[in-house]
PDB file of C-alpha atoms in Angstrom:
ATOM      1  CA  UNK C  14      21.435  -7.184  -7.484  1.00 38.00           C
ATOM      2  CA  UNK C  15      18.433  -5.667  -6.073  1.00 33.00           C
ATOM      3  CA  UNK C  16      15.849  -4.853  -8.543  1.00 33.00           C
ATOM      4  CA  UNK C  17      14.145  -1.579  -8.231  1.00 36.00           C
ATOM      5  CA  UNK C  18      10.673  -1.977  -6.795  1.00 35.00           C
ATOM      6  CA  UNK C  19       7.979  -1.916  -9.459  1.00 32.00           C
ATOM      7  CA  UNK C  20       5.877   1.169  -9.321  1.00 32.00           C
ATOM      8  CA  UNK C  21       2.688   1.277 -11.236  1.00 32.00           C
ATOM      9  CA  UNK C  22       1.897   4.538 -12.890  1.00 33.00           C
ATOM     10  CA  UNK C  23      -1.139   6.189 -11.377  1.00 36.00           C
ATOM     11  CA  UNK C  24      -4.260   6.165 -13.472  1.00 35.00           C
ATOM     12  CA  UNK C  25      -4.961   9.535 -14.897  1.00 38.00           C
ATOM     13  CA  UNK C  26      -8.658  10.096 -14.152  1.00 40.00           C
ATOM     14  CA  UNK C  27      -8.893  13.363 -16.059  1.00 41.00           C
ATOM     15  CA  UNK C  28      -9.266  11.936 -19.660  1.00 45.00           C
ATOM     16  CA  UNK C  29     -11.803   9.340 -18.397  1.00 41.00           C
ATOM     17  CA  UNK C  30     -13.902  12.002 -16.693  1.00 44.00           C
ATOM     18  CA  UNK C  31     -13.619  14.153 -19.791  1.00 49.00           C
ATOM     19  CA  UNK C  32     -14.918  11.295 -21.957  1.00 47.00           C
ATOM     20  CA  UNK C  33     -17.924  10.775 -19.694  1.00 45.00           C
ATOM     21  CA  UNK C  34     -18.664  14.479 -19.770  1.00 51.00           C
ATOM     22  CA  UNK C  35     -18.389  14.519 -23.576  1.00 54.00           C
ATOM     23  CA  UNK C  36     -20.820  11.571 -23.853  1.00 50.00           C
ATOM     24  CA  UNK C  37     -23.274  13.236 -21.513  1.00 53.00           C
ATOM     25  CA  UNK C  38     -22.953  16.438 -23.498  1.00 58.00           C
ATOM     26  CA  UNK C  39     -23.543  14.526 -26.743  1.00 52.00           C
ATOM     27  CA  UNK C  40     -26.728  12.952 -25.358  1.00 52.00           C
ATOM     28  CA  UNK C  41     -27.963  16.295 -24.084  1.00 57.00           C
ATOM     29  CA  UNK C  42     -27.120  17.992 -27.382  1.00 56.00           C
ATOM     30  CA  UNK C  43     -29.033  15.411 -29.428  1.00 51.00           C
ATOM     31  CA  UNK C  44     -32.150  16.075 -27.378  1.00 51.00           C
ATOM     32  CA  UNK C  45     -31.892  19.777 -28.206  1.00 53.00           C
ATOM     33  CA  UNK C  46     -31.851  19.296 -31.976  1.00 51.00           C
ATOM     34  CA  UNK C  47     -35.159  20.463 -33.434  1.00 53.00           C
ATOM     35  CA  UNK C  48     -34.060  21.893 -36.776  1.00 52.00           C
ATOM     36  CA  UNK C  49     -31.205  21.980 -39.260  1.00 51.00           C
ATOM     37  CA  UNK C  50     -29.960  25.244 -37.752  1.00 51.00           C
ATOM     38  CA  UNK C  51     -29.880  23.847 -34.232  1.00 55.00           C
ATOM     39  CA  UNK C  52     -28.034  20.770 -35.525  1.00 53.00           C
ATOM     40  CA  UNK C  53     -25.273  22.984 -36.955  1.00 54.00           C
ATOM     41  CA  UNK C  54     -24.966  24.873 -33.674  1.00 57.00           C
ATOM     42  CA  UNK C  55     -24.637  21.627 -31.737  1.00 54.00           C
ATOM     43  CA  UNK C  56     -22.080  20.307 -34.208  1.00 53.00           C
ATOM     44  CA  UNK C  57     -19.825  23.349 -33.919  1.00 60.00           C
ATOM     45  CA  UNK C  58     -19.993  23.264 -30.114  1.00 58.00           C
ATOM     46  CA  UNK C  59     -17.952  20.034 -29.922  1.00 53.00           C
ATOM     47  CA  UNK C  60     -14.169  20.309 -29.955  1.00 55.00           C
ATOM     48  CA  UNK C  61     -13.539  16.589 -30.391  1.00 56.00           C
ATOM     49  CA  UNK C  62     -13.340  15.470 -34.014  1.00 59.00           C
ATOM     50  CA  UNK C  63     -14.485  11.982 -32.983  1.00 56.00           C
ATOM     51  CA  UNK C  64     -17.722  13.235 -31.448  1.00 54.00           C
ATOM     52  CA  UNK C  65     -18.323  15.490 -34.420  1.00 56.00           C
ATOM     53  CA  UNK C  66     -18.087  12.449 -36.685  1.00 61.00           C
ATOM     54  CA  UNK C  67     -20.447  10.483 -34.422  1.00 58.00           C
ATOM     55  CA  UNK C  68     -22.931  13.321 -34.429  1.00 58.00           C
ATOM     56  CA  UNK C  69     -22.730  13.722 -38.221  1.00 62.00           C
ATOM     57  CA  UNK C  70     -23.394   9.982 -38.662  1.00 61.00           C
ATOM     58  CA  UNK C  71     -26.429  10.133 -36.355  1.00 61.00           C
ATOM     59  CA  UNK C  72     -27.837  13.184 -38.122  1.00 57.00           C
ATOM     60  CA  UNK C  73     -27.299  11.598 -41.553  1.00 55.00           C
ATOM     61  CA  UNK C  74     -29.107   8.424 -40.454  1.00 57.00           C
ATOM     62  CA  UNK C  75     -32.059  10.454 -39.166  1.00 52.00           C
ATOM     63  CA  UNK C  76     -32.203  12.515 -42.379  1.00 48.00           C
ATOM     64  CA  UNK C  77     -32.047   9.410 -44.590  1.00 43.00           C
ATOM     65  CA  UNK C  78     -34.845   7.757 -42.612  1.00 43.00           C
ATOM     66  CA  UNK C  79     -37.000  10.862 -42.988  1.00 39.00           C
ATOM     67  CA  UNK C  80     -36.476  10.952 -46.742  1.00 37.00           C
ATOM     68  CA  UNK C  81     -37.254   7.251 -47.158  1.00 36.00           C
ATOM     69  CA  UNK C  82     -40.469   7.266 -45.159  1.00 35.00           C
ATOM     70  CA  UNK C  83     -41.859  10.631 -46.258  1.00 34.00           C
ATOM     71  CA  UNK C  84     -41.985   9.780 -49.974  1.00 33.00           C
ATOM     72  CA  UNK C  85     -45.384   9.601 -51.611  1.00 32.00           C
ATOM     73  CA  UNK C  86     -46.687   6.120 -52.387  1.00 35.00           C
ATOM     74  CA  UNK C  87     -47.043   7.304 -55.980  1.00 33.00           C
ATOM     75  CA  UNK C  88     -43.382   8.215 -56.499  1.00 31.00           C
ATOM     76  CA  UNK C  89     -42.383   4.849 -57.976  1.00 31.00           C
ATOM     77  CA  UNK C  90     -45.681   4.128 -59.674  1.00 25.00           C
ATOM     78  CA  UNK C  91     -46.698   1.575 -57.039  1.00 24.00           C
ATOM     79  CA  UNK C  92     -49.953   2.300 -55.263  1.00 23.00           C
ATOM     80  CA  UNK C  93     -50.537   0.982 -51.796  1.00 27.00           C
ATOM     81  CA  UNK C  94     -53.875   0.791 -49.974  1.00 26.00           C
ATOM     82  CA  UNK C  95     -54.016   4.571 -49.762  1.00 32.00           C
ATOM     83  CA  UNK C  96     -55.761   7.349 -51.623  1.00 34.00           C
ATOM     84  CA  UNK C  97     -54.549  10.829 -52.511  1.00 35.00           C
ATOM     85  CA  UNK C  98     -57.885  12.274 -51.549  1.00 38.00           C
ATOM     86  CA  UNK C  99     -60.388  11.839 -48.754  1.00 43.00           C
ATOM     87  CA  UNK C 100     -62.704   8.892 -49.239  1.00 43.00           C
ATOM     88  CA  UNK C 101     -66.101  10.433 -50.040  1.00 49.00           C
ATOM     89  CA  UNK C 102     -69.012   9.583 -47.805  1.00 53.00           C
ATOM     90  CA  UNK C 103     -72.122   8.171 -49.425  1.00 59.00           C
ATOM     91  CA  UNK C 104     -74.811  10.647 -50.394  1.00 63.00           C
ATOM     92  CA  UNK C 105     -77.751  10.773 -48.004  1.00 65.00           C
ATOM     93  CA  UNK C 106     -80.068  12.923 -50.113  1.00 84.00           C
ATOM     94  CA  UNK C 107     -80.634  13.798 -53.756  1.00 93.00           C
ATOM     95  CA  UNK C 108     -81.765  16.918 -55.548  1.00 94.00           C
ATOM     96  CA  UNK C 109     -84.845  16.941 -57.745  1.00 95.00           C
ATOM     97  CA  UNK C 110     -82.733  16.969 -60.911  1.00 96.00           C
ATOM     98  CA  UNK C 111     -80.569  14.089 -59.701  1.00 96.00           C
ATOM     99  CA  UNK C 112     -83.645  11.966 -58.945  1.00 96.00           C
ATOM    100  CA  UNK C 113     -85.135  12.817 -62.335  1.00 97.00           C
ATOM    101  CA  UNK C 114     -81.985  11.666 -64.139  1.00 97.00           C
ATOM    102  CA  UNK C 115     -82.024   8.344 -62.292  1.00 97.00           C
ATOM    103  CA  UNK C 116     -85.694   7.842 -63.141  1.00 97.00           C
ATOM    104  CA  UNK C 117     -85.184   8.737 -66.800  1.00 98.00           C
ATOM    105  CA  UNK C 118     -82.266   6.332 -67.134  1.00 98.00           C
ATOM    106  CA  UNK C 119     -84.256   3.493 -65.597  1.00 98.00           C
ATOM    107  CA  UNK C 120     -87.268   4.324 -67.769  1.00 98.00           C
ATOM    108  CA  UNK C 121     -85.045   4.100 -70.852  1.00 98.00           C
ATOM    109  CA  UNK C 122     -83.669   0.735 -69.741  1.00 98.00           C
ATOM    110  CA  UNK C 123     -87.198  -0.576 -69.125  1.00 98.00           C
ATOM    111  CA  UNK C 124     -88.150   0.418 -72.650  1.00 97.00           C
ATOM    112  CA  UNK C 125     -85.412  -1.916 -73.895  1.00 98.00           C
ATOM    113  CA  UNK C 126     -86.444  -4.749 -71.544  1.00 97.00           C
ATOM    114  CA  UNK C 127     -83.288  -4.213 -69.498  1.00 98.00           C
ATOM    115  CA  UNK C 128     -83.225  -4.498 -65.725  1.00 97.00           C
ATOM    116  CA  UNK C 129     -83.574  -1.320 -63.710  1.00 97.00           C
ATOM    117  CA  UNK C 130     -80.515  -0.148 -61.818  1.00 97.00           C
ATOM    118  CA  UNK C 131     -80.455   0.134 -58.051  1.00 95.00           C
ATOM    119  CA  UNK C 132     -79.275   3.374 -56.468  1.00 95.00           C
ATOM    120  CA  UNK C 133     -76.202   2.933 -54.281  1.00 94.00           C
ATOM    121  CA  UNK C 134     -75.202   5.862 -52.073  1.00 94.00           C
ATOM    122  CA  UNK C 135     -71.515   4.964 -51.985  1.00 94.00           C
ATOM    123  CA  UNK C 136     -71.400   5.331 -55.783  1.00 95.00           C
ATOM    124  CA  UNK C 137     -72.932   8.789 -55.523  1.00 95.00           C
ATOM    125  CA  UNK C 138     -70.371   9.658 -52.859  1.00 94.00           C
ATOM    126  CA  UNK C 139     -67.533   8.847 -55.262  1.00 95.00           C
ATOM    127  CA  UNK C 140     -69.372  10.772 -58.014  1.00 95.00           C
ATOM    128  CA  UNK C 141     -69.560  13.770 -55.671  1.00 94.00           C
ATOM    129  CA  UNK C 142     -65.799  13.835 -55.379  1.00 94.00           C
ATOM    130  CA  UNK C 143     -65.388  13.980 -59.155  1.00 95.00           C
ATOM    131  CA  UNK C 144     -68.088  16.620 -59.619  1.00 96.00           C
ATOM    132  CA  UNK C 145     -66.280  18.821 -57.105  1.00 95.00           C
ATOM    133  CA  UNK C 146     -63.047  18.228 -59.001  1.00 95.00           C
ATOM    134  CA  UNK C 147     -64.575  19.229 -62.352  1.00 95.00           C
ATOM    135  CA  UNK C 148     -65.986  22.398 -60.823  1.00 96.00           C
ATOM    136  CA  UNK C 149     -62.568  23.236 -59.390  1.00 96.00           C
ATOM    137  CA  UNK C 150     -60.759  22.818 -62.735  1.00 95.00           C
ATOM    138  CA  UNK C 151     -63.608  24.334 -64.765  1.00 94.00           C
ATOM    139  CA  UNK C 152     -64.171  21.562 -67.301  1.00 92.00           C
ATOM    140  CA  UNK C 153     -65.917  18.206 -67.675  1.00 93.00           C
ATOM    141  CA  UNK C 154     -63.528  15.264 -67.842  1.00 93.00           C
ATOM    142  CA  UNK C 155     -62.894  11.657 -66.887  1.00 93.00           C
ATOM    143  CA  UNK C 156     -59.673  12.553 -65.048  1.00 92.00           C
ATOM    144  CA  UNK C 157     -58.659  10.045 -62.352  1.00 92.00           C
ATOM    145  CA  UNK C 158     -61.271   7.543 -63.509  1.00 93.00           C
ATOM    146  CA  UNK C 159     -58.984   4.616 -62.651  1.00 93.00           C
ATOM    147  CA  UNK C 160     -58.797   5.876 -59.089  1.00 93.00           C
ATOM    148  CA  UNK C 161     -62.584   6.088 -58.793  1.00 94.00           C
ATOM    149  CA  UNK C 162     -62.953   2.618 -60.286  1.00 94.00           C
ATOM    150  CA  UNK C 163     -60.542   1.152 -57.751  1.00 94.00           C
ATOM    151  CA  UNK C 164     -62.390   2.906 -54.940  1.00 93.00           C
ATOM    152  CA  UNK C 165     -65.682   1.311 -56.027  1.00 94.00           C
ATOM    153  CA  UNK C 166     -64.051  -2.083 -56.493  1.00 94.00           C
ATOM    154  CA  UNK C 167     -62.885  -1.814 -52.887  1.00 93.00           C
ATOM    155  CA  UNK C 168     -65.909  -0.231 -51.210  1.00 92.00           C
ATOM    156  CA  UNK C 169     -68.812  -1.471 -53.359  1.00 93.00           C
ATOM    157  CA  UNK C 170     -67.440  -4.801 -54.626  1.00 93.00           C
ATOM    158  CA  UNK C 171     -67.777  -3.536 -58.196  1.00 94.00           C
ATOM    159  CA  UNK C 172     -66.659  -5.848 -60.990  1.00 94.00           C
ATOM    160  CA  UNK C 173     -66.849  -3.238 -63.750  1.00 94.00           C
ATOM    161  CA  UNK C 174     -67.342   0.534 -63.643  1.00 95.00           C
ATOM    162  CA  UNK C 175     -68.665   2.969 -66.251  1.00 94.00           C
ATOM    163  CA  UNK C 176     -69.049   6.724 -66.118  1.00 95.00           C
ATOM    164  CA  UNK C 177     -70.877   9.480 -67.983  1.00 95.00           C
ATOM    165  CA  UNK C 178     -70.124  13.152 -67.350  1.00 95.00           C
ATOM    166  CA  UNK C 179     -71.640  16.328 -68.723  1.00 95.00           C
ATOM    167  CA  UNK C 180     -71.498  20.095 -68.391  1.00 92.00           C
ATOM    168  CA  UNK C 181     -73.847  23.010 -68.882  1.00 93.00           C
ATOM    169  CA  UNK C 182     -77.275  21.327 -69.122  1.00 95.00           C
ATOM    170  CA  UNK C 183     -80.076  22.931 -67.121  1.00 95.00           C
ATOM    171  CA  UNK C 184     -82.545  20.020 -67.040  1.00 95.00           C
ATOM    172  CA  UNK C 185     -82.540  16.284 -66.394  1.00 96.00           C
ATOM    173  CA  UNK C 186     -84.196  15.532 -69.727  1.00 96.00           C
ATOM    174  CA  UNK C 187     -81.652  17.664 -71.570  1.00 95.00           C
ATOM    175  CA  UNK C 188     -78.598  15.899 -70.151  1.00 95.00           C
ATOM    176  CA  UNK C 189     -80.091  12.405 -70.588  1.00 96.00           C
ATOM    177  CA  UNK C 190     -80.993  13.233 -74.200  1.00 95.00           C
ATOM    178  CA  UNK C 191     -77.447  14.455 -74.729  1.00 94.00           C
ATOM    179  CA  UNK C 192     -76.004  11.187 -73.421  1.00 95.00           C
ATOM    180  CA  UNK C 193     -78.384   9.095 -75.530  1.00 95.00           C
ATOM    181  CA  UNK C 194     -77.331  10.946 -78.679  1.00 94.00           C
ATOM    182  CA  UNK C 195     -73.713   9.911 -78.076  1.00 91.00           C
ATOM    183  CA  UNK C 196     -72.836   6.319 -78.965  1.00 91.00           C
ATOM    184  CA  UNK C 197     -70.360   5.897 -76.120  1.00 92.00           C
ATOM    185  CA  UNK C 198     -72.583   7.400 -73.421  1.00 93.00           C
ATOM    186  CA  UNK C 199     -75.624   5.547 -74.731  1.00 94.00           C
ATOM    187  CA  UNK C 200     -73.718   2.268 -74.576  1.00 94.00           C
ATOM    188  CA  UNK C 201     -72.999   2.776 -70.892  1.00 95.00           C
ATOM    189  CA  UNK C 202     -76.646   3.576 -70.069  1.00 96.00           C
ATOM    190  CA  UNK C 203     -77.831   0.511 -71.997  1.00 96.00           C
ATOM    191  CA  UNK C 204     -75.191  -1.968 -70.863  1.00 96.00           C
ATOM    192  CA  UNK C 205     -77.104  -5.061 -69.650  1.00 97.00           C
ATOM    193  CA  UNK C 206     -74.485  -6.098 -67.103  1.00 95.00           C
ATOM    194  CA  UNK C 207     -74.782  -3.006 -64.923  1.00 96.00           C
ATOM    195  CA  UNK C 208     -76.720  -3.477 -61.676  1.00 96.00           C
ATOM    196  CA  UNK C 209     -76.260  -0.256 -59.665  1.00 96.00           C
ATOM    197  CA  UNK C 210     -75.695   3.445 -60.278  1.00 96.00           C
ATOM    198  CA  UNK C 211     -75.104   6.773 -58.551  1.00 96.00           C
ATOM    199  CA  UNK C 212     -75.355  10.429 -59.497  1.00 96.00           C
ATOM    200  CA  UNK C 213     -73.927  13.801 -58.537  1.00 96.00           C
ATOM    201  CA  UNK C 214     -74.686  17.313 -59.810  1.00 96.00           C
ATOM    202  CA  UNK C 215     -72.906  20.453 -58.723  1.00 96.00           C
ATOM    203  CA  UNK C 216     -72.839  24.068 -59.869  1.00 96.00           C
ATOM    204  CA  UNK C 217     -69.977  26.534 -60.198  1.00 94.00           C
ATOM    205  CA  UNK C 218     -70.047  30.213 -59.237  1.00 94.00           C
ATOM    206  CA  UNK C 219     -71.704  31.085 -62.556  1.00 94.00           C
ATOM    207  CA  UNK C 220     -74.505  28.569 -61.996  1.00 95.00           C
ATOM    208  CA  UNK C 221     -73.248  26.109 -64.631  1.00 95.00           C
ATOM    209  CA  UNK C 222     -74.069  22.496 -63.832  1.00 96.00           C
ATOM    210  CA  UNK C 223     -71.566  19.617 -63.801  1.00 96.00           C
ATOM    211  CA  UNK C 224     -72.790  16.013 -63.875  1.00 96.00           C
ATOM    212  CA  UNK C 225     -71.143  12.739 -62.858  1.00 96.00           C
ATOM    213  CA  UNK C 226     -73.178   9.565 -63.442  1.00 96.00           C
ATOM    214  CA  UNK C 227     -71.446   6.289 -62.445  1.00 96.00           C
ATOM    215  CA  UNK C 228     -72.575   2.730 -63.179  1.00 96.00           C
ATOM    216  CA  UNK C 229     -71.253  -0.540 -61.735  1.00 95.00           C
ATOM    217  CA  UNK C 230     -71.782  -4.259 -62.014  1.00 94.00           C
ATOM    218  CA  UNK C 231     -71.634  -6.198 -58.746  1.00 90.00           C
TER     219      UNK C 231
END
């Protein structure tokens, strides 16, 4: 019995070509996505459920990556080698009142046979940042002191950091007297271990003075 000759079915090129076109369209569509709205338009333009699922997976991966890498370093309480504010530059010049405060503090230390403190511009730069902050919020405070301490540990090799702040005084002698009348502030000025200091004074729109005086041991 003769067997019927085997005839291979012709390859249907149409689905293959369609797949290539769909892939090319998918690549082109991905390059056009610039916003959430454009992503939705691209998604609805595909008829194939498979390509819609592929596109959704790609978009979800991109969105998840964005969320993971755009989180603040402070969100989980872990601080990396970053700061939430610009690193202040060291002061290059000092006002008359600032210089008077530094001189008065050193004169007081000399009277107690303590070593004089050396002025360090990088300390005054950090103090500047806090003075500006106090002016902005309208009150004297030690807010963010830990952040300033860490900055000075990093940039000035500080071992310990102390800080006095004040508000409203109109003279160097007045603010120094005010600090010396306070046990806590006086203790910082008279601490034997301190080796360097810095100062910053700024005024608000009403002419009220804000003072930040920082001491370190290095």
